[in-house]
């Protein structure tokens, strides 16, 4: 089966998301972008380079020239240094304003290549070829690009929409199990913030998801992208509703930073989500049973739900550096009920402390 979703913001930008089980249909998509006179640089990391040849084969007859650039895998390389090296590569290869970058990899490659595309020659086109569950369900859609700066997450960035997002779901077969679980944190997030029935569906299909049955993964990725697409179409620049997608991210980013990126992004989001649900319980919006259920669901998808070896005061201090601050206040995402999130700027340090104490050593 081969599915397509179209993302369209007031006709000012518009692109397709293709869901398929190989790169066979990539050429047909590239034809729509009219690249026959254009150079393409396929950028990947040292792990996703296993798909480079396949992508080159499916690209070369549809563009004037195919180039590639590989950088070392890992969040620690999502930096301006890597961007600088890529700029140098593009300049040497005479990439001009009409040429195109491909981001072949997970969220690190997608964010970094997207940012390079946003800034090189004041902006060139790029295509997302996500290869992790996290990048398929979240980071490849919506046009947020950027890099970390001095270990501050996504401190430097730009909004820049891709021209096409092509997902070869078969690439998930080589993804390590922990990375698959990391992506599940963002999938479950959609259930909490918007789609209670999807949250139930995830629980009902738990085993088939963890066994990575193709049809069920396709449905899960598709439904996640549909949710993301609808949010970013309504609020592309995060003036309001899009902030709901940051459930679990304020404390999650703080943990991610303090752990020196040894925990994966989705793992940190899972931890932050449990903390946010705890705060929602303390405010009387959710029940203790719902919190216990959330913990068991998140755990069942192979995700951590607690912190060990971190200082709570340091975590709270680190949240103050998160860029989601507005006039000195942190914008927290809480759950009014399962499937309905709200933005709240009144969360106190004491509430954070109580939530962090609750998840400590869990
Ligand atoms: P990642 O890109 O680091 O990929 C995880 C690991 O898996 C890496 O080692 C990578 O080389 C490897 N890998 C990727 N695909 C593989 C495959 N098919 N087979 C084998 N190995 C593979 O991390 P991620 O979890 O995809 O993305 C996390 C990043 O995404 C974070 O930097 C986060 O801030 C960002 N993010 C951005 C957005 C956004 O809207 N732009 C949203 C969510 C997350
Ligand atoms: Zn995230």
PDB file of N, CA and C and ligand atoms in Angstrom, residues 45 47-48 50-51 73-75 78 105-109 111 131-132 134-135 138-139 141 144-145 148 153-154 171-172 174-176 179 182 186 228 242 249 253 256 265, ligand 1:
ATOM      1  N   UNK A  45      23.879  10.498   7.783  1.00  0.00           N
ATOM      2  CA  UNK A  45      24.903  10.324   8.808  1.00  0.00           C
ATOM      3  C   UNK A  45      25.583   8.969   8.625  1.00  0.00           C
ATOM      4  N   UNK A  47      25.349   6.247   9.978  1.00  0.00           N
ATOM      5  CA  UNK A  47      24.511   5.035  10.017  1.00  0.00           C
ATOM      6  C   UNK A  47      23.554   4.970   8.841  1.00  0.00           C
ATOM      7  N   UNK A  48      22.932   6.093   8.529  1.00  0.00           N
ATOM      8  CA  UNK A  48      21.925   6.068   7.458  1.00  0.00           C
ATOM      9  C   UNK A  48      22.573   5.990   6.078  1.00  0.00           C
ATOM     10  N   UNK A  50      23.816   3.566   4.958  1.00  0.00           N
ATOM     11  CA  UNK A  50      23.481   2.252   4.371  1.00  0.00           C
ATOM     12  C   UNK A  50      22.397   2.383   3.295  1.00  0.00           C
ATOM     13  N   UNK A  51      21.633   3.484   3.341  1.00  0.00           N
ATOM     14  CA  UNK A  51      20.576   3.676   2.335  1.00  0.00           C
ATOM     15  C   UNK A  51      20.994   4.601   1.203  1.00  0.00           C
ATOM     16  N   UNK A  73      27.192  10.211  12.971  1.00  0.00           N
ATOM     17  CA  UNK A  73      25.864  10.133  13.602  1.00  0.00           C
ATOM     18  C   UNK A  73      25.909  10.667  15.029  1.00  0.00           C
ATOM     19  N   UNK A  74      24.757  11.143  15.488  1.00  0.00           N
ATOM     20  CA  UNK A  74      24.632  11.503  16.903  1.00  0.00           C
ATOM     21  C   UNK A  74      24.220  12.945  17.129  1.00  0.00           C
ATOM     22  N   UNK A  75      23.423  13.123  18.178  1.00  0.00           N
ATOM     23  CA  UNK A  75      22.944  14.458  18.555  1.00  0.00           C
ATOM     24  C   UNK A  75      24.107  15.425  18.775  1.00  0.00           C
ATOM     25  N   UNK A  78      24.792  17.641  15.925  1.00  0.00           N
ATOM     26  CA  UNK A  78      23.768  18.572  15.411  1.00  0.00           C
ATOM     27  C   UNK A  78      24.182  19.984  15.823  1.00  0.00           C
ATOM     28  N   UNK A 105      17.878  10.450   6.848  1.00  0.00           N
ATOM     29  CA  UNK A 105      18.238  10.043   8.198  1.00  0.00           C
ATOM     30  C   UNK A 105      17.156  10.378   9.199  1.00  0.00           C
ATOM     31  N   UNK A 106      17.540  10.404  10.455  1.00  0.00           N
ATOM     32  CA  UNK A 106      16.592  10.708  11.523  1.00  0.00           C
ATOM     33  C   UNK A 106      16.450  12.201  11.739  1.00  0.00           C
ATOM     34  N   UNK A 107      15.964  12.558  12.914  1.00  0.00           N
ATOM     35  CA  UNK A 107      15.710  13.960  13.223  1.00  0.00           C
ATOM     36  C   UNK A 107      16.968  14.807  13.236  1.00  0.00           C
ATOM     37  N   UNK A 108      18.092  14.204  13.581  1.00  0.00           N
ATOM     38  CA  UNK A 108      19.336  14.971  13.595  1.00  0.00           C
ATOM     39  C   UNK A 108      19.689  15.413  12.175  1.00  0.00           C
ATOM     40  N   UNK A 109      19.645  14.477  11.237  1.00  0.00           N
ATOM     41  CA  UNK A 109      19.951  14.825   9.841  1.00  0.00           C
ATOM     42  C   UNK A 109      18.901  15.800   9.312  1.00  0.00           C
ATOM     43  N   UNK A 111      16.872  17.954  10.891  1.00  0.00           N
ATOM     44  CA  UNK A 111      16.953  19.298  11.476  1.00  0.00           C
ATOM     45  C   UNK A 111      18.162  20.047  10.936  1.00  0.00           C
ATOM     46  N   UNK A 131      14.284   8.306   8.281  1.00  0.00           N
ATOM     47  CA  UNK A 131      14.574   6.873   8.449  1.00  0.00           C
ATOM     48  C   UNK A 131      14.395   6.380   9.882  1.00  0.00           C
ATOM     49  N   UNK A 132      14.027   7.268  10.814  1.00  0.00           N
ATOM     50  CA  UNK A 132      13.709   6.802  12.169  1.00  0.00           C
ATOM     51  C   UNK A 132      12.212   6.986  12.383  1.00  0.00           C
ATOM     52  N   UNK A 134      10.883   8.382  14.921  1.00  0.00           N
ATOM     53  CA  UNK A 134      10.691   9.741  15.425  1.00  0.00           C
ATOM     54  C   UNK A 134      10.633  10.756  14.286  1.00  0.00           C
ATOM     55  N   UNK A 135      11.531  10.626  13.332  1.00  0.00           N
ATOM     56  CA  UNK A 135      11.532  11.609  12.244  1.00  0.00           C
ATOM     57  C   UNK A 135      10.336  11.404  11.318  1.00  0.00           C
ATOM     58  N   UNK A 138       7.218  12.848  13.348  1.00  0.00           N
ATOM     59  CA  UNK A 138       7.283  14.174  13.949  1.00  0.00           C
ATOM     60  C   UNK A 138       8.197  15.144  13.200  1.00  0.00           C
ATOM     61  N   UNK A 139       9.524  14.930  13.292  1.00  0.00           N
ATOM     62  CA  UNK A 139      10.432  16.014  12.905  1.00  0.00           C
ATOM     63  C   UNK A 139      10.477  16.315  11.411  1.00  0.00           C
ATOM     64  N   UNK A 141       8.037  16.609   9.384  1.00  0.00           N
ATOM     65  CA  UNK A 141       6.846  17.348   8.948  1.00  0.00           C
ATOM     66  C   UNK A 141       6.727  18.639   9.755  1.00  0.00           C
ATOM     67  N   UNK A 144      10.161  22.800  11.146  1.00  0.00           N
ATOM     68  CA  UNK A 144      11.070  23.326  12.182  1.00  0.00           C
ATOM     69  C   UNK A 144      12.445  22.738  11.922  1.00  0.00           C
ATOM     70  N   UNK A 145      13.427  23.610  11.766  1.00  0.00           N
ATOM     71  CA  UNK A 145      14.790  23.138  11.514  1.00  0.00           C
ATOM     72  C   UNK A 145      15.714  23.812  12.516  1.00  0.00           C
ATOM     73  N   UNK A 148      21.696  22.425  17.815  1.00  0.00           N
ATOM     74  CA  UNK A 148      21.941  22.731  19.222  1.00  0.00           C
ATOM     75  C   UNK A 148      23.120  23.707  19.297  1.00  0.00           C
ATOM     76  N   UNK A 153      19.404  22.851  23.496  1.00  0.00           N
ATOM     77  CA  UNK A 153      18.678  22.197  22.413  1.00  0.00           C
ATOM     78  C   UNK A 153      18.068  23.198  21.436  1.00  0.00           C
ATOM     79  N   UNK A 154      18.294  22.952  20.160  1.00  0.00           N
ATOM     80  CA  UNK A 154      17.622  23.682  19.081  1.00  0.00           C
ATOM     81  C   UNK A 154      17.644  25.200  19.273  1.00  0.00           C
ATOM     82  N   UNK A 171      12.875   1.145   6.051  1.00  0.00           N
ATOM     83  CA  UNK A 171      14.138   1.509   6.720  1.00  0.00           C
ATOM     84  C   UNK A 171      14.053   1.277   8.234  1.00  0.00           C
ATOM     85  N   UNK A 172      12.821   1.212   8.756  1.00  0.00           N
ATOM     86  CA  UNK A 172      12.679   0.994  10.206  1.00  0.00           C
ATOM     87  C   UNK A 172      13.220  -0.378  10.616  1.00  0.00           C
ATOM     88  N   UNK A 174      16.018  -1.659  10.150  1.00  0.00           N
ATOM     89  CA  UNK A 174      17.404  -1.641  10.645  1.00  0.00           C
ATOM     90  C   UNK A 174      17.570  -0.721  11.864  1.00  0.00           C
ATOM     91  N   UNK A 175      16.478  -0.101  12.271  1.00  0.00           N
ATOM     92  CA  UNK A 175      16.570   0.846  13.386  1.00  0.00           C
ATOM     93  C   UNK A 175      16.676   0.076  14.707  1.00  0.00           C
ATOM     94  N   UNK A 176      17.648   0.405  15.556  1.00  0.00           N
ATOM     95  CA  UNK A 176      17.738  -0.283  16.840  1.00  0.00           C
ATOM     96  C   UNK A 176      16.442  -0.138  17.655  1.00  0.00           C
ATOM     97  N   UNK A 179      15.754   2.950  19.622  1.00  0.00           N
ATOM     98  CA  UNK A 179      15.424   4.127  18.807  1.00  0.00           C
ATOM     99  C   UNK A 179      13.969   4.061  18.357  1.00  0.00           C
ATOM    100  N   UNK A 182      12.033   5.232  21.206  1.00  0.00           N
ATOM    101  CA  UNK A 182      12.172   6.679  21.330  1.00  0.00           C
ATOM    102  C   UNK A 182      11.117   7.391  20.463  1.00  0.00           C
ATOM    103  N   UNK A 186       6.849  10.179  20.837  1.00  0.00           N
ATOM    104  CA  UNK A 186       6.167  11.256  20.098  1.00  0.00           C
ATOM    105  C   UNK A 186       4.820  10.753  19.552  1.00  0.00           C
ATOM    106  N   UNK A 228      -0.078  15.763  13.106  1.00  0.00           N
ATOM    107  CA  UNK A 228       0.934  16.826  13.028  1.00  0.00           C
ATOM    108  C   UNK A 228       0.585  17.818  11.922  1.00  0.00           C
ATOM    109  N   UNK A 242       0.242  24.946  18.173  1.00  0.00           N
ATOM    110  CA  UNK A 242       1.395  24.088  17.882  1.00  0.00           C
ATOM    111  C   UNK A 242       2.229  23.807  19.137  1.00  0.00           C
ATOM    112  N   UNK A 249       8.229  18.217  26.767  1.00  0.00           N
ATOM    113  CA  UNK A 249       9.500  18.688  26.206  1.00  0.00           C
ATOM    114  C   UNK A 249      10.264  19.657  27.107  1.00  0.00           C
ATOM    115  N   UNK A 253      13.708  18.335  27.645  1.00  0.00           N
ATOM    116  CA  UNK A 253      14.932  18.986  27.145  1.00  0.00           C
ATOM    117  C   UNK A 253      15.937  19.209  28.269  1.00  0.00           C
ATOM    118  N   UNK A 256      17.529  15.946  28.881  1.00  0.00           N
ATOM    119  CA  UNK A 256      18.376  15.621  27.721  1.00  0.00           C
ATOM    120  C   UNK A 256      19.726  16.339  27.839  1.00  0.00           C
ATOM    121  N   UNK A 265      16.237  11.577  22.534  1.00  0.00           N
ATOM    122  CA  UNK A 265      15.220  12.622  22.629  1.00  0.00           C
ATOM    123  C   UNK A 265      13.867  12.056  23.084  1.00  0.00           C
TER     124      UNK A 265
HETATM  125  P1  LIG B   1      18.794  10.553  15.177  1.00  0.00           P
HETATM  126  O1  LIG B   1      18.638  11.275  13.908  1.00  0.00           O
HETATM  127  O2  LIG B   1      20.020  10.796  15.976  1.00  0.00           O
HETATM  128  O3  LIG B   1      18.679   8.984  14.879  1.00  0.00           O
HETATM  129  C1  LIG B   1      18.875   8.090  15.926  1.00  0.00           C
HETATM  130  C2  LIG B   1      20.006   7.095  15.608  1.00  0.00           C
HETATM  131  O4  LIG B   1      19.526   6.123  14.679  1.00  0.00           O
HETATM  132  C3  LIG B   1      21.238   7.719  14.969  1.00  0.00           C
HETATM  133  O5  LIG B   1      22.378   7.046  15.440  1.00  0.00           O
HETATM  134  C4  LIG B   1      21.045   7.399  13.487  1.00  0.00           C
HETATM  135  O6  LIG B   1      22.256   7.355  12.794  1.00  0.00           O
HETATM  136  C5  LIG B   1      20.378   6.059  13.553  1.00  0.00           C
HETATM  137  N1  LIG B   1      19.535   5.706  12.434  1.00  0.00           N
HETATM  138  C6  LIG B   1      18.657   6.508  11.798  1.00  0.00           C
HETATM  139  N2  LIG B   1      17.920   5.802  10.939  1.00  0.00           N
HETATM  140  C7  LIG B   1      18.354   4.528  10.997  1.00  0.00           C
HETATM  141  C8  LIG B   1      17.958   3.335  10.346  1.00  0.00           C
HETATM  142  N3  LIG B   1      16.918   3.299   9.497  1.00  0.00           N
HETATM  143  N4  LIG B   1      18.632   2.197  10.619  1.00  0.00           N
HETATM  144  C9  LIG B   1      19.643   2.217  11.544  1.00  0.00           C
HETATM  145  N5  LIG B   1      20.043   3.300  12.211  1.00  0.00           N
HETATM  146  C10 LIG B   1      19.387   4.457  11.939  1.00  0.00           C
HETATM  147  O7  LIG B   1      17.575  10.827  16.171  1.00  0.00           O
HETATM  148  P2  LIG B   1      15.981  10.914  15.978  1.00  0.00           P
HETATM  149  O8  LIG B   1      15.420  10.269  17.171  1.00  0.00           O
HETATM  150  O9  LIG B   1      15.526  10.483  14.644  1.00  0.00           O
HETATM  151  O10 LIG B   1      15.725  12.473  16.053  1.00  0.00           O
HETATM  152  C11 LIG B   1      15.985  13.202  17.216  1.00  0.00           C
HETATM  153  C12 LIG B   1      16.216  14.649  16.867  1.00  0.00           C
HETATM  154  O11 LIG B   1      15.034  15.162  16.256  1.00  0.00           O
HETATM  155  C13 LIG B   1      16.510  15.523  18.050  1.00  0.00           C
HETATM  156  O12 LIG B   1      17.614  16.340  17.744  1.00  0.00           O
HETATM  157  C14 LIG B   1      15.253  16.348  18.219  1.00  0.00           C
HETATM  158  O13 LIG B   1      15.518  17.617  18.791  1.00  0.00           O
HETATM  159  C15 LIG B   1      14.771  16.447  16.810  1.00  0.00           C
HETATM  160  N6  LIG B   1      13.332  16.700  16.676  1.00  0.00           N
HETATM  161  C16 LIG B   1      12.947  17.694  15.827  1.00  0.00           C
HETATM  162  C17 LIG B   1      11.617  17.951  15.628  1.00  0.00           C
HETATM  163  C18 LIG B   1      11.185  18.991  14.632  1.00  0.00           C
HETATM  164  O14 LIG B   1      10.014  19.341  14.568  1.00  0.00           O
HETATM  165  N7  LIG B   1      12.090  19.506  13.823  1.00  0.00           N
HETATM  166  C19 LIG B   1      10.637  17.197  16.295  1.00  0.00           C
HETATM  167  C20 LIG B   1      11.056  16.186  17.153  1.00  0.00           C
HETATM  168  C21 LIG B   1      12.416  15.942  17.329  1.00  0.00           C
END
